[in-house]
XYZ file of C-alpha atoms in Angstrom:
675
model
C 185.072 -31.734 -79.787
C 182.116 -31.150 -82.116
C 178.958 -33.274 -81.558
C 179.212 -34.799 -85.051
C 182.623 -36.224 -84.133
C 181.250 -37.822 -80.976
C 178.422 -39.414 -82.952
C 180.816 -40.796 -85.519
C 182.351 -43.057 -82.922
C 179.009 -44.953 -82.390
C 178.906 -48.063 -84.549
C 175.152 -48.594 -85.006
C 175.777 -51.576 -87.304
C 177.709 -53.332 -84.560
C 174.967 -52.593 -82.024
C 172.348 -53.897 -84.441
C 174.199 -57.174 -85.071
C 174.666 -57.768 -81.354
C 171.013 -56.980 -80.633
C 169.816 -59.374 -83.331
C 172.233 -62.245 -82.790
C 173.518 -62.019 -79.231
C 172.531 -64.514 -76.568
C 170.377 -63.108 -73.772
C 173.302 -62.145 -71.479
C 174.924 -60.261 -74.365
C 171.534 -58.764 -75.300
C 171.330 -57.363 -71.790
C 174.771 -55.821 -72.110
C 174.087 -54.201 -75.469
C 170.717 -52.910 -74.237
C 172.493 -51.281 -71.308
C 175.003 -49.784 -73.771
C 172.212 -48.433 -76.026
C 170.466 -46.852 -73.035
C 173.662 -45.148 -71.896
C 174.464 -43.828 -75.386
C 170.930 -42.501 -75.846
C 170.994 -40.821 -72.460
C 174.306 -39.141 -73.333
C 172.804 -37.877 -76.568
C 175.231 -39.947 -78.646
C 172.569 -42.185 -80.227
C 169.569 -40.713 -81.951
C 167.409 -41.103 -85.013
C 170.091 -39.564 -87.272
C 172.555 -42.271 -86.222
C 170.119 -45.093 -87.028
C 169.319 -43.863 -90.496
C 167.535 -47.073 -91.576
C 165.478 -47.177 -88.388
C 166.343 -50.804 -87.684
C 167.565 -50.632 -84.083
C 164.163 -50.021 -82.462
C 162.402 -52.860 -84.360
C 165.288 -55.190 -83.508
C 165.013 -54.379 -79.790
C 161.236 -54.847 -79.910
C 161.636 -58.214 -81.632
C 164.045 -59.406 -78.942
C 161.767 -58.058 -76.187
C 158.900 -60.184 -77.472
C 160.970 -63.366 -77.274
C 163.216 -62.710 -74.267
C 162.824 -65.255 -71.475
C 164.913 -63.502 -68.848
C 163.156 -60.832 -66.760
C 166.316 -58.789 -66.176
C 167.034 -58.699 -69.911
C 163.475 -57.546 -70.665
C 163.883 -54.730 -68.145
C 167.140 -53.633 -69.762
C 165.619 -53.740 -73.275
C 162.616 -51.643 -72.197
C 164.965 -49.179 -70.479
C 166.905 -48.850 -73.749
C 163.696 -48.314 -75.710
C 162.577 -45.691 -73.206
C 165.864 -43.777 -73.580
C 165.567 -43.969 -77.354
C 161.961 -42.732 -77.167
C 163.158 -39.749 -75.189
C 165.638 -38.648 -77.818
C 164.153 -40.107 -80.984
C 162.107 -38.275 -83.520
C 158.580 -39.049 -84.558
C 159.333 -42.019 -86.826
C 161.235 -44.092 -84.286
C 158.674 -43.392 -81.596
C 155.908 -44.365 -83.979
C 157.660 -47.711 -84.562
C 157.406 -48.386 -80.831
C 153.713 -47.529 -80.988
C 152.604 -50.385 -83.225
C 150.091 -52.887 -81.842
C 152.745 -55.635 -81.840
C 155.250 -53.491 -79.950
C 152.716 -52.272 -77.431
C 151.475 -55.836 -76.856
C 154.995 -56.931 -75.908
C 155.283 -54.031 -73.473
C 151.809 -54.625 -71.991
C 152.648 -58.284 -71.281
C 155.310 -57.062 -68.881
C 152.665 -55.318 -66.755
C 151.738 -58.682 -65.264
C 155.301 -59.595 -64.287
C 157.549 -58.721 -61.328
C 157.698 -55.262 -59.824
C 160.839 -54.020 -61.626
C 159.585 -55.197 -65.002
C 156.102 -53.774 -64.662
C 157.554 -50.508 -63.380
C 159.740 -50.193 -66.492
C 156.829 -51.165 -68.759
C 154.628 -48.498 -67.176
C 157.315 -45.860 -67.586
C 157.756 -46.747 -71.284
C 153.998 -46.688 -71.938
C 153.766 -43.304 -70.249
C 156.529 -41.943 -72.494
C 154.714 -43.235 -75.574
C 151.261 -42.064 -74.492
C 151.716 -38.577 -75.936
C 151.060 -40.189 -79.339
C 147.274 -40.151 -79.995
C 147.360 -43.553 -81.726
C 148.983 -45.096 -78.636
C 146.162 -43.953 -76.414
C 143.734 -45.667 -78.766
C 145.807 -48.817 -79.357
C 146.577 -49.638 -75.733
C 142.863 -50.016 -75.040
C 142.569 -52.466 -77.952
C 145.156 -54.817 -76.431
C 143.289 -57.531 -74.566
C 143.644 -57.231 -70.795
C 145.691 -54.025 -70.850
C 143.155 -51.813 -69.079
C 142.380 -54.538 -66.546
C 146.078 -54.843 -65.703
C 146.459 -51.081 -65.348
C 143.426 -50.884 -63.048
C 144.819 -53.774 -60.998
C 148.162 -51.966 -60.617
C 146.386 -48.758 -59.642
C 144.309 -50.557 -57.018
C 147.305 -52.450 -55.610
C 148.787 -49.244 -54.101
C 152.251 -50.619 -54.791
C 155.085 -48.173 -54.397
C 156.511 -47.180 -57.776
C 153.647 -48.461 -59.909
C 150.425 -47.083 -58.368
C 151.063 -43.453 -59.355
C 152.278 -44.289 -62.873
C 149.290 -46.594 -63.459
C 146.911 -43.858 -62.336
C 148.649 -41.285 -64.575
C 148.449 -43.611 -67.582
C 144.772 -44.381 -66.927
C 144.091 -40.655 -66.742
C 145.812 -40.118 -70.085
C 143.979 -43.065 -71.670
C 140.645 -41.740 -70.412
C 140.700 -39.155 -73.197
C 139.306 -42.017 -75.298
C 135.676 -42.842 -74.287
C 136.102 -46.501 -75.272
C 138.985 -46.798 -72.811
C 136.765 -45.278 -70.132
C 134.169 -47.986 -70.722
C 136.863 -50.655 -70.382
C 138.032 -49.068 -67.132
C 134.485 -49.163 -65.801
C 134.163 -52.837 -66.687
C 137.342 -53.401 -64.685
C 135.808 -51.588 -61.698
C 137.500 -48.182 -62.062
C 134.694 -45.655 -62.377
C 136.242 -42.240 -61.767
C 136.767 -41.383 -65.475
C 133.246 -42.561 -66.316
C 131.764 -40.354 -63.609
C 133.838 -37.433 -64.920
C 132.225 -37.937 -68.350
C 128.770 -38.081 -66.751
C 129.398 -34.761 -65.050
C 131.368 -32.844 -67.684
C 131.268 -34.777 -70.948
C 129.334 -33.922 -74.078
C 125.671 -34.926 -74.256
C 126.539 -37.888 -76.484
C 129.279 -39.078 -74.146
C 126.928 -38.768 -71.162
C 124.416 -40.964 -72.958
C 127.205 -43.413 -73.870
C 128.314 -43.711 -70.244
C 124.780 -43.998 -68.858
C 123.924 -46.688 -71.400
C 127.068 -48.586 -70.421
C 126.065 -48.530 -66.740
C 122.592 -49.772 -67.629
C 124.000 -52.820 -69.434
C 126.898 -53.565 -67.116
C 126.873 -56.410 -64.584
C 127.631 -54.690 -61.289
C 128.315 -56.330 -57.949
C 126.856 -54.712 -54.853
C 130.269 -53.277 -54.058
C 130.561 -51.775 -57.546
C 127.095 -50.212 -57.265
C 128.000 -48.712 -53.906
C 131.312 -47.445 -55.291
C 129.553 -45.689 -58.187
C 127.126 -44.087 -55.764
C 129.846 -42.965 -53.373
C 131.927 -41.498 -56.218
C 129.018 -39.349 -57.403
C 127.330 -41.174 -60.292
C 123.774 -40.800 -59.009
C 123.447 -36.989 -59.111
C 124.385 -36.438 -62.794
C 122.166 -39.372 -63.830
C 119.216 -37.861 -61.967
C 119.899 -34.541 -63.680
C 120.021 -36.292 -67.082
C 116.630 -37.853 -66.376
C 115.066 -34.590 -65.245
C 116.396 -32.250 -67.917
C 117.735 -34.349 -70.817
C 116.094 -35.237 -74.119
C 114.212 -38.521 -74.601
C 117.371 -40.527 -75.355
C 119.129 -39.065 -72.315
C 116.127 -39.806 -70.100
C 115.986 -43.394 -71.325
C 119.699 -44.068 -70.794
C 119.682 -42.338 -67.387
C 116.711 -44.413 -66.198
C 118.423 -47.590 -67.369
C 121.557 -46.702 -65.412
C 119.623 -45.680 -62.300
C 117.615 -48.885 -62.454
C 120.838 -50.882 -62.323
C 122.252 -48.801 -59.476
C 119.093 -48.473 -57.381
C 119.100 -52.049 -56.091
C 121.874 -50.957 -53.711
C 120.204 -49.707 -50.528
C 122.857 -47.012 -50.213
C 122.050 -45.739 -53.714
C 118.313 -46.030 -53.047
C 118.728 -43.551 -50.196
C 120.731 -41.213 -52.439
C 117.966 -41.382 -55.034
C 115.181 -40.684 -52.542
C 117.150 -37.755 -51.129
C 117.751 -36.404 -54.648
C 114.008 -35.759 -55.015
C 113.573 -38.155 -57.933
C 110.464 -39.805 -56.423
C 108.173 -36.966 -57.425
C 109.627 -36.853 -60.949
C 109.122 -40.599 -61.389
C 105.502 -40.374 -60.225
C 104.868 -37.428 -62.546
C 106.202 -39.514 -65.420
C 103.869 -42.405 -64.494
C 100.921 -40.002 -64.456
C 101.859 -38.553 -67.855
C 99.761 -39.446 -70.901
C 102.328 -38.095 -73.381
C 102.882 -40.883 -75.904
C 106.610 -40.282 -76.389
C 107.211 -40.867 -72.668
C 105.345 -44.184 -72.528
C 108.532 -46.220 -73.022
C 109.976 -44.619 -69.877
C 107.151 -45.698 -67.576
C 108.282 -49.284 -67.006
C 111.876 -48.425 -65.927
C 110.509 -45.545 -63.829
C 108.160 -47.890 -61.955
C 110.984 -50.423 -61.520
C 113.151 -47.740 -59.893
C 110.279 -46.820 -57.562
C 110.066 -50.472 -56.511
C 113.756 -50.584 -55.602
C 114.139 -47.183 -53.920
C 111.078 -47.954 -51.774
C 113.311 -50.432 -49.927
C 114.910 -47.413 -48.245
C 112.890 -46.174 -45.268
C 113.727 -42.640 -46.434
C 110.775 -43.077 -48.803
C 108.479 -42.632 -45.780
C 109.412 -38.938 -45.777
C 107.706 -38.671 -49.183
C 104.256 -38.843 -47.599
C 102.224 -38.522 -50.804
C 104.195 -41.186 -52.669
C 102.252 -44.250 -51.476
C 98.744 -42.802 -52.117
C 99.862 -41.733 -55.609
C 101.175 -45.223 -56.377
C 97.904 -46.682 -55.130
C 95.896 -44.406 -57.420
C 97.949 -45.569 -60.407
C 97.382 -49.298 -59.833
C 94.242 -49.724 -61.909
C 95.507 -47.362 -64.620
C 98.680 -49.286 -65.417
C 99.690 -52.287 -67.483
C 100.532 -55.562 -65.644
C 104.312 -55.012 -65.613
C 103.948 -51.576 -64.029
C 101.257 -52.850 -61.651
C 103.709 -55.429 -60.350
C 106.420 -52.799 -59.770
C 103.949 -50.514 -57.970
C 102.706 -53.340 -55.745
C 106.284 -54.224 -54.831
C 107.001 -50.576 -54.042
C 103.913 -50.354 -51.810
C 104.904 -53.607 -50.093
C 108.338 -52.233 -49.304
C 106.833 -49.004 -47.947
C 104.319 -50.845 -45.751
C 106.938 -53.324 -44.563
C 109.214 -50.736 -42.944
C 109.401 -50.863 -39.159
C 108.142 -47.317 -38.672
C 105.527 -47.391 -41.456
C 102.414 -47.449 -39.265
C 101.345 -43.982 -40.421
C 101.966 -44.869 -44.074
C 99.864 -48.039 -43.751
C 97.043 -46.066 -42.149
C 97.120 -43.524 -44.971
C 96.918 -46.257 -47.621
C 93.999 -47.905 -45.819
C 92.284 -44.524 -45.513
C 92.595 -44.179 -49.298
C 90.787 -47.500 -49.768
C 93.867 -49.684 -50.125
C 92.334 -52.909 -48.790
C 89.173 -52.518 -50.865
C 91.239 -51.774 -53.976
C 93.295 -54.953 -53.499
C 90.450 -57.463 -53.095
C 89.738 -57.757 -56.860
C 93.370 -58.823 -57.339
C 92.513 -62.130 -55.601
C 91.048 -63.189 -58.963
C 94.077 -61.958 -60.909
C 95.420 -64.513 -63.408
C 98.966 -63.134 -63.279
C 100.442 -65.082 -60.359
C 103.165 -62.520 -59.626
C 100.635 -59.705 -59.337
C 98.308 -61.840 -57.204
C 101.146 -62.712 -54.783
C 102.244 -59.070 -54.550
C 98.639 -57.992 -53.872
C 98.242 -60.653 -51.157
C 101.516 -59.585 -49.568
C 100.309 -55.980 -49.551
C 97.003 -57.024 -47.943
C 99.014 -58.800 -45.253
C 101.250 -55.773 -44.636
C 98.321 -53.345 -44.563
C 96.389 -55.454 -42.048
C 99.281 -55.936 -39.604
C 97.836 -53.313 -37.284
C 94.267 -53.274 -38.614
C 92.941 -56.833 -38.469
C 89.427 -55.618 -37.647
C 89.405 -53.427 -40.742
C 90.475 -56.432 -42.805
C 87.640 -58.567 -41.502
C 85.169 -55.790 -42.285
C 86.302 -55.741 -45.921
C 86.717 -59.438 -46.574
C 83.726 -61.598 -47.522
C 83.109 -65.340 -47.654
C 83.788 -65.289 -51.392
C 87.246 -63.893 -50.657
C 87.847 -66.478 -47.922
C 86.829 -69.191 -50.369
C 89.378 -67.949 -52.910
C 92.120 -67.934 -50.263
C 91.302 -71.487 -49.134
C 91.255 -72.694 -52.750
C 94.713 -71.183 -53.308
C 95.993 -73.103 -50.287
C 94.239 -76.332 -51.337
C 95.224 -76.201 -55.000
C 97.999 -78.599 -56.040
C 99.256 -76.179 -58.701
C 100.291 -72.911 -56.985
C 103.800 -72.734 -55.578
C 104.573 -72.065 -51.950
C 104.885 -68.322 -52.585
C 101.206 -68.009 -53.435
C 100.120 -70.340 -50.628
C 102.297 -68.473 -48.106
C 100.791 -65.124 -49.132
C 97.214 -66.449 -48.825
C 97.922 -68.008 -45.412
C 99.581 -64.806 -44.213
C 96.409 -62.822 -44.979
C 94.292 -65.382 -43.068
C 96.686 -65.182 -40.106
C 95.921 -61.456 -39.763
C 92.149 -61.964 -39.420
C 91.098 -61.516 -35.764
C 90.717 -64.860 -33.935
C 87.636 -63.479 -32.188
C 85.627 -63.455 -35.421
C 83.522 -66.609 -34.995
C 82.046 -66.405 -38.493
C 85.503 -66.549 -40.083
C 86.449 -69.452 -37.811
C 83.247 -71.324 -38.711
C 83.816 -70.847 -42.437
C 87.465 -71.930 -42.296
C 86.577 -74.965 -40.186
C 83.879 -76.048 -42.606
C 86.290 -75.489 -45.495
C 88.636 -78.041 -43.841
C 91.485 -75.542 -43.702
C 93.097 -77.081 -40.616
C 94.055 -80.462 -42.143
C 95.276 -78.603 -45.243
C 97.629 -76.484 -43.122
C 98.902 -79.467 -41.123
C 99.656 -81.357 -44.336
C 101.409 -78.314 -45.812
C 103.476 -77.821 -42.668
C 104.562 -81.458 -42.527
C 105.636 -81.270 -46.179
C 107.829 -78.206 -45.607
C 109.219 -78.229 -42.081
C 111.675 -81.069 -42.627
C 113.303 -79.422 -45.644
C 115.827 -76.560 -45.553
C 114.139 -73.425 -44.270
C 114.642 -70.847 -46.998
C 113.159 -67.398 -46.221
C 109.988 -68.110 -48.223
C 109.406 -71.408 -46.403
C 110.014 -69.714 -43.070
C 107.303 -67.187 -43.948
C 104.966 -70.029 -44.953
C 105.470 -71.722 -41.565
C 105.017 -68.424 -39.710
C 101.670 -67.945 -41.446
C 100.552 -71.500 -40.625
C 101.566 -71.056 -36.975
C 99.599 -67.801 -36.930
C 96.421 -69.459 -38.257
C 96.788 -72.291 -35.698
C 96.180 -69.750 -32.920
C 92.612 -69.367 -34.275
C 91.891 -73.089 -33.791
C 93.343 -73.262 -30.255
C 91.544 -70.320 -28.594
C 90.904 -71.164 -24.912
C 87.211 -70.227 -24.948
C 86.264 -72.936 -27.461
C 87.185 -76.378 -26.082
C 85.314 -78.130 -28.881
C 87.469 -76.341 -31.456
C 90.587 -77.159 -29.427
C 89.616 -80.844 -29.434
C 89.111 -80.697 -33.190
C 92.559 -79.144 -33.709
C 94.267 -81.626 -31.382
C 92.432 -84.496 -33.062
C 93.818 -83.435 -36.435
C 97.362 -83.565 -34.970
C 98.143 -79.893 -34.450
C 100.143 -80.403 -31.215
C 103.095 -82.373 -32.706
C 103.300 -79.684 -35.408
C 103.418 -76.941 -32.781
C 106.114 -78.725 -30.785
C 108.192 -79.257 -33.912
C 107.934 -75.560 -34.770
C 109.367 -74.733 -31.327
C 112.623 -76.334 -32.446
C 112.728 -75.795 -36.196
C 110.733 -72.662 -36.988
C 111.757 -69.006 -37.102
C 111.471 -66.959 -33.909
C 108.071 -65.653 -35.093
C 106.821 -69.183 -35.754
C 108.122 -70.248 -32.338
C 106.272 -67.380 -30.679
C 102.975 -68.187 -32.390
C 103.367 -71.903 -31.666
C 104.011 -71.151 -28.002
C 100.842 -69.025 -27.964
C 98.782 -71.942 -29.288
C 100.317 -74.326 -26.733
C 99.613 -71.822 -23.950
C 95.980 -71.541 -25.068
C 95.605 -75.321 -25.038
C 97.365 -75.707 -21.692
C 95.094 -73.139 -20.038
C 92.340 -75.778 -20.122
C 94.446 -78.747 -18.986
C 93.529 -78.459 -15.288
C 89.811 -78.174 -16.043
C 90.021 -81.081 -18.495
C 91.653 -83.267 -15.842
C 88.762 -82.605 -13.451
C 86.163 -83.655 -16.034
C 88.045 -86.781 -17.154
C 87.268 -89.607 -14.713
C 88.370 -93.207 -15.379
C 85.903 -95.042 -17.562
C 86.534 -98.357 -15.799
C 87.153 -97.832 -12.101
C 88.265 -101.441 -11.663
C 91.165 -100.899 -14.060
C 94.216 -99.339 -12.372
C 95.477 -96.095 -13.950
C 98.285 -96.392 -16.525
C 101.665 -95.245 -15.220
C 102.536 -94.114 -18.722
C 99.586 -91.739 -18.967
C 99.801 -90.472 -15.390
C 100.915 -86.802 -15.312
C 103.106 -85.604 -12.446
C 101.978 -82.008 -12.978
C 98.218 -82.385 -13.248
C 98.151 -85.404 -10.916
C 95.768 -87.309 -13.196
C 95.615 -89.463 -16.308
C 96.793 -87.087 -19.034
C 97.098 -87.404 -22.776
C 97.626 -84.779 -25.406
C 94.223 -85.484 -26.951
C 92.216 -85.559 -23.731
C 93.787 -82.829 -21.598
C 96.081 -80.903 -24.016
C 98.939 -81.505 -21.560
C 102.247 -79.719 -22.277
C 104.205 -82.349 -20.374
C 102.761 -85.262 -22.353
C 103.269 -83.275 -25.570
C 107.014 -83.033 -24.828
C 106.853 -79.254 -25.092
C 108.536 -78.186 -21.838
C 112.169 -78.727 -22.888
C 111.858 -76.943 -26.283
C 110.032 -74.063 -24.596
C 112.863 -73.653 -22.078
C 115.433 -73.965 -24.861
C 113.917 -70.923 -26.606
C 114.478 -68.851 -23.447
C 118.123 -69.959 -23.422
C 118.688 -68.552 -26.939
C 119.773 -65.089 -28.019
C 116.507 -64.021 -29.689
C 114.034 -62.453 -27.273
C 110.995 -62.003 -29.537
C 109.319 -65.272 -28.443
C 109.942 -64.867 -24.698
C 106.496 -63.500 -23.867
C 104.579 -66.338 -25.541
C 106.907 -69.011 -24.119
C 106.523 -67.648 -20.583
C 102.735 -67.624 -20.957
C 102.907 -71.322 -21.863
C 105.203 -72.196 -18.936
C 103.034 -70.144 -16.571
C 100.127 -72.526 -17.203
C 102.196 -75.211 -15.442
C 102.385 -73.203 -12.203
C 98.725 -72.254 -11.810
C 97.506 -72.154 -8.208
C 96.363 -75.773 -8.073
C 99.457 -77.311 -9.642
C 102.245 -74.808 -8.948
C 104.440 -77.165 -6.924
C 104.498 -80.039 -9.420
C 104.809 -77.602 -12.328
C 107.743 -75.855 -10.655
C 109.557 -79.179 -10.340
C 109.025 -79.974 -14.024
C 110.330 -76.560 -15.117
C 113.353 -76.874 -12.810
C 114.109 -80.363 -14.131
C 114.185 -78.926 -17.680
C 116.902 -76.395 -16.593
C 114.242 -73.723 -16.557
C 115.551 -71.739 -13.573
C 118.690 -70.598 -15.384
C 116.613 -69.729 -18.454
C 114.118 -67.717 -16.383
C 116.928 -65.826 -14.652
C 118.362 -65.018 -18.087
C 115.043 -63.480 -19.173
C 114.730 -61.634 -15.845
C 118.105 -60.063 -16.549
C 117.888 -59.315 -20.295
C 114.263 -59.568 -21.425
C 111.598 -56.953 -22.160
C 109.752 -55.581 -19.137
C 106.618 -57.715 -19.621
C 108.796 -60.817 -20.051
C 110.842 -59.896 -16.973
C 107.643 -59.527 -14.972
C 106.312 -62.943 -16.054
C 109.674 -64.685 -15.535
C 109.928 -63.281 -11.981
C 106.328 -64.360 -11.288
C 107.217 -67.959 -12.263
C 110.485 -67.800 -10.287
C 108.583 -66.711 -7.166
C 106.568 -69.941 -7.330
C 109.659 -72.058 -7.956
C 111.491 -70.490 -4.981
C 108.665 -71.394 -2.637
C 110.195 -74.896 -2.673
C 113.100 -75.300 -0.244
C 115.158 -77.607 -2.495
C 115.137 -75.027 -5.265
C 116.012 -72.214 -2.863
C 119.025 -74.161 -1.661
C 120.203 -75.016 -5.168
C 119.622 -71.698 -6.960
C 119.359 -69.080 -4.200
C 123.030 -68.188 -4.337
C 123.134 -67.468 -8.068
C 119.760 -65.715 -8.062
C 120.159 -63.300 -5.165
C 122.760 -60.962 -6.729
C 120.702 -60.623 -9.922
C 117.454 -60.076 -8.021
C 118.971 -57.464 -5.717
C 120.439 -55.638 -8.720
C 117.048 -55.722 -10.463
C 115.338 -54.417 -7.319
C 117.823 -51.584 -7.127
C 118.108 -50.646 -10.817
C 115.157 -52.271 -12.578
C 111.636 -51.046 -13.225
C 109.656 -50.350 -10.018
C 106.855 -52.650 -11.205
C 109.166 -55.632 -10.622
C 109.976 -54.829 -6.989
C 106.963 -56.373 -5.182
C 107.477 -59.822 -6.729
C 111.258 -59.627 -6.280
C 110.552 -58.797 -2.623
C 108.562 -62.003 -2.293
C 111.425 -64.061 -3.752
C 113.972 -62.409 -1.463
C 111.660 -63.160 1.448
C 111.665 -66.840 0.420
C 115.467 -66.627 0.338
C 115.409 -64.943 3.794
C 117.220 -61.916 2.386
C 114.474 -59.326 2.550
C 115.290 -57.854 5.934
C 118.925 -57.139 5.074
C 117.984 -55.705 1.658
C 114.763 -53.923 2.630
C 116.155 -50.492 1.782
C 115.749 -51.404 -1.907
C 111.980 -51.654 -1.456
């Protein structure tokens, strides 16, 4: 039978009436009928001469409440799109029609699968590719479906996104939704204008750390670096903006350093070409962020070049350069870099910044002075003068500066060698000690944010100057001002660095406790000694102020508690403090006090897991504790296996003292082969 005869049997008018007026169950049936007819080739554009069937189906799709019906209607539309001519397909491509289809992308799996398939069929129309992107939320939904890796929708969503990426505006919307592959493709292979468009978009986009890392991993950094190096002024500007946004990710910072951009950025900063002046600020900002990667240390001339540019730059660029130099000097393995900066006059160059009115620059300069003098305190004291010390003290004393500025000034003072008596004399006469105690008391009880932790670390570091064991008069002054309660509090509430420095100060004070006891005789011999002030360790009348006693200060328990923790950085200082309690004249009483504070377990922990110097000191204290029979009986069993293992596998320097302990435990003869 001829095709025209078969078509004659299709009553389009009847279908149209049922589509328009039928209830939803009937609408589903007629949609299924339309799909079947279209698939058989019996219903095409020639049959629907007035072009009313497609608009009618679209109108019902927009209002249908039943998911199954919507699926059937979209299936019918898809079949019609496959066999319809341009006009009918164009009717499906209106904004209203596409909006109805896009809404189904957020619904159940069957519905969104059918919606995706229909959009794919329509996407060969150029206007569709443009219009879909204009529908609010459409690109976001497509990216979500692509990322969901859901069977049946993931591949279609990715195909549709690829097709839509022919429109640059759609690509920008995809990037905002976190799908960057098309954008990176434009950066690599697009026209110059499209590259600039994409780079500018990255520069203005809010990017999470994950998004920055994703862009770097997918290859955005390399084409942006190339744009900066070889593009025109507009390309350079947009590339720098994008790289500035991306460079705060440490992963991207490493990619940038490895790309060789450091030298190009420094060359730009050295340039006096007027047209490039607008690029200098973003270039310096990128240097500040990529310097957070320790890969920058491989660029050995970078830091000296930045230093040479400091006095030739405007304040904004100065601040970026100082932050870059701080990051470089702050790296763990930056000792050589710090030495090179000092050799180039870094400390001397920074001293004038102490008078800088811009607070941010002054803080950055102080931080750099601190970092540079970490391993060169003597060089710092050679450069610094009383006028500089006076400025630092005034910063600390001023009621106006914030804690950032005070912390930076204190940190610099903490790096000055404690052996410099002239510095100590000046700071004492400037009444620095009561200032620091007041500042500590105001900050230690509040939440310890990183900046406050650094402030307290600096204060604890300066306290070691006022507690040196060779100056008892200075110790008495410090104790009289109330430094000991501050030190004890830091043992519990400070950072591990603050704990270490506090323990050092307490150790220095405690070194003189025995001698102080000998010189303190009762003023009134007829008055019996106070039981409250009697010290079981020093066997005399002890107070914190008179004998600097650790026991009376309540420091023994917090010191032991530090050894029980996971951080090992403070072990050495803590052990030095505890060792003052087991000096030759008081070892027995001191051993009992340490044992009572659960110190044996803590010392065994350090002997097992600490650094070699800490192991050595812990074993030295344990040897004195195990001289006492009661402690041998209580702890000998748990200690012997560890000590034998250390003797067998540990450093040879530990063996003699371990041998003494094993002798106390009467185990030496049976284990003598280990020695």
